[in-house]
PDB file of C-alpha atoms in Angstrom:
ATOM      1  CA  MET A   1       0.510  -0.765   2.799  1.00  0.00           C
ATOM      2  CA  HIS A   2       3.206  -0.615   0.152  1.00  0.00           C
ATOM      3  CA  LYS A   3       3.484   1.795  -2.761  1.00  0.00           C
ATOM      4  CA  LYS A   4       5.719   2.760  -5.645  1.00  0.00           C
ATOM      5  CA  GLN A   5       5.695   5.454  -8.257  1.00  0.00           C
ATOM      6  CA  PHE A   6       3.996   4.153 -11.380  1.00  0.00           C
ATOM      7  CA  GLU A   7       6.432   2.115 -13.502  1.00  0.00           C
ATOM      8  CA  GLU A   8       9.452   3.080 -11.372  1.00  0.00           C
ATOM      9  CA  GLY A   9      11.518   1.469  -8.648  1.00  0.00           C
ATOM     10  CA  GLU A  10      10.604  -0.930  -5.875  1.00  0.00           C
ATOM     11  CA  PHE A  11       7.572  -0.973  -3.625  1.00  0.00           C
ATOM     12  CA  GLU A  12       8.180   0.573  -0.202  1.00  0.00           C
ATOM     13  CA  LEU A  13       6.254   0.249   3.047  1.00  0.00           C
ATOM     14  CA  VAL A  14       4.368   3.524   3.577  1.00  0.00           C
ATOM     15  CA  THR A  15       2.145   2.732   6.546  1.00  0.00           C
ATOM     16  CA  SER A  16       1.141   0.042   9.004  1.00  0.00           C
ATOM     17  CA  ILE A  17      -2.353  -0.130  10.472  1.00  0.00           C
ATOM     18  CA  SER A  18      -2.759  -1.999  13.760  1.00  0.00           C
ATOM     19  CA  THR A  19      -5.616  -4.329  14.572  1.00  0.00           C
ATOM     20  CA  HIS A  20      -7.506  -1.678  16.515  1.00  0.00           C
ATOM     21  CA  GLN A  21      -7.093   1.221  14.090  1.00  0.00           C
ATOM     22  CA  ARG A  22      -9.497   2.302  11.389  1.00  0.00           C
ATOM     23  CA  LYS A  23      -8.824   0.340   8.204  1.00  0.00           C
ATOM     24  CA  SER A  24      -8.372   3.219   5.800  1.00  0.00           C
ATOM     25  CA  TYR A  25      -5.435   5.160   4.426  1.00  0.00           C
ATOM     26  CA  THR A  26      -5.314   8.389   2.442  1.00  0.00           C
ATOM     27  CA  ASP A  27      -2.167   9.230   0.551  1.00  0.00           C
ATOM     28  CA  PRO A  28      -1.838  12.950  -0.165  1.00  0.00           C
ATOM     29  CA  VAL A  29       0.442  12.147  -3.113  1.00  0.00           C
ATOM     30  CA  SER A  30      -1.471   9.261  -4.654  1.00  0.00           C
ATOM     31  CA  ARG A  31      -1.452  10.288  -8.313  1.00  0.00           C
ATOM     32  CA  ASP A  32       0.442   7.869 -10.545  1.00  0.00           C
ATOM     33  CA  HIS A  33       1.276   5.381  -7.803  1.00  0.00           C
ATOM     34  CA  SER A  34       0.617   1.660  -7.408  1.00  0.00           C
ATOM     35  CA  TYR A  35      -0.384   0.054  -4.108  1.00  0.00           C
ATOM     36  CA  TYR A  36      -0.763  -3.343  -2.482  1.00  0.00           C
ATOM     37  CA  VAL A  37      -1.472  -4.545   1.044  1.00  0.00           C
ATOM     38  CA  THR A  38      -0.440  -7.511   3.159  1.00  0.00           C
ATOM     39  CA  ALA A  39      -1.632  -8.783   6.528  1.00  0.00           C
ATOM     40  CA  ILE A  40       0.465  -9.978   9.458  1.00  0.00           C
ATOM     41  CA  ASN A  41      -0.938 -12.785  11.626  1.00  0.00           C
ATOM     42  CA  GLU A  42      -0.488 -13.186  15.384  1.00  0.00           C
ATOM     43  CA  GLN A  43       2.635 -15.302  14.856  1.00  0.00           C
ATOM     44  CA  GLY A  44       4.242 -12.565  12.714  1.00  0.00           C
ATOM     45  CA  GLY A  45       3.750 -14.309   9.367  1.00  0.00           C
ATOM     46  CA  GLU A  46       3.008 -12.056   6.412  1.00  0.00           C
ATOM     47  CA  SER A  47       0.321 -12.894   3.865  1.00  0.00           C
ATOM     48  CA  ASP A  48       0.834 -12.897   0.131  1.00  0.00           C
ATOM     49  CA  PRO A  49       0.407  -9.410  -1.319  1.00  0.00           C
ATOM     50  CA  SER A  50      -2.991  -8.314  -2.584  1.00  0.00           C
ATOM     51  CA  ASP A  51      -3.545  -7.505  -6.231  1.00  0.00           C
ATOM     52  CA  VAL A  52      -1.870  -4.225  -7.162  1.00  0.00           C
ATOM     53  CA  SER A  53      -4.159  -1.215  -7.341  1.00  0.00           C
ATOM     54  CA  VAL A  54      -3.164   1.691  -9.606  1.00  0.00           C
ATOM     55  CA  TYR A  55      -4.363   5.260  -9.212  1.00  0.00           C
ATOM     56  CA  GLU A  56      -4.292   7.133 -12.497  1.00  0.00           C
ATOM     57  CA  GLU A  57      -5.966  10.387 -13.421  1.00  0.00           C
TER      58      GLU A  57
END
C-alpha cells in the first residue's frame, strides 16, 4: 500500500501484505492522506496501481 499526504509530495510504500496475511490495513494517521494499492504476482511483476482513495474529514 502506498500513501502520500493530501496534495503534497510523492507516494511512498507504507506496508506490504503477504499472500497469507489478513487483507486489511489501518493507518493511525490517515486523515488527509491519499492511498493506492498494487499487487505483485509470483514472477515479481507489479500490477498497475488501483484508483486513488482519499480520506478526508
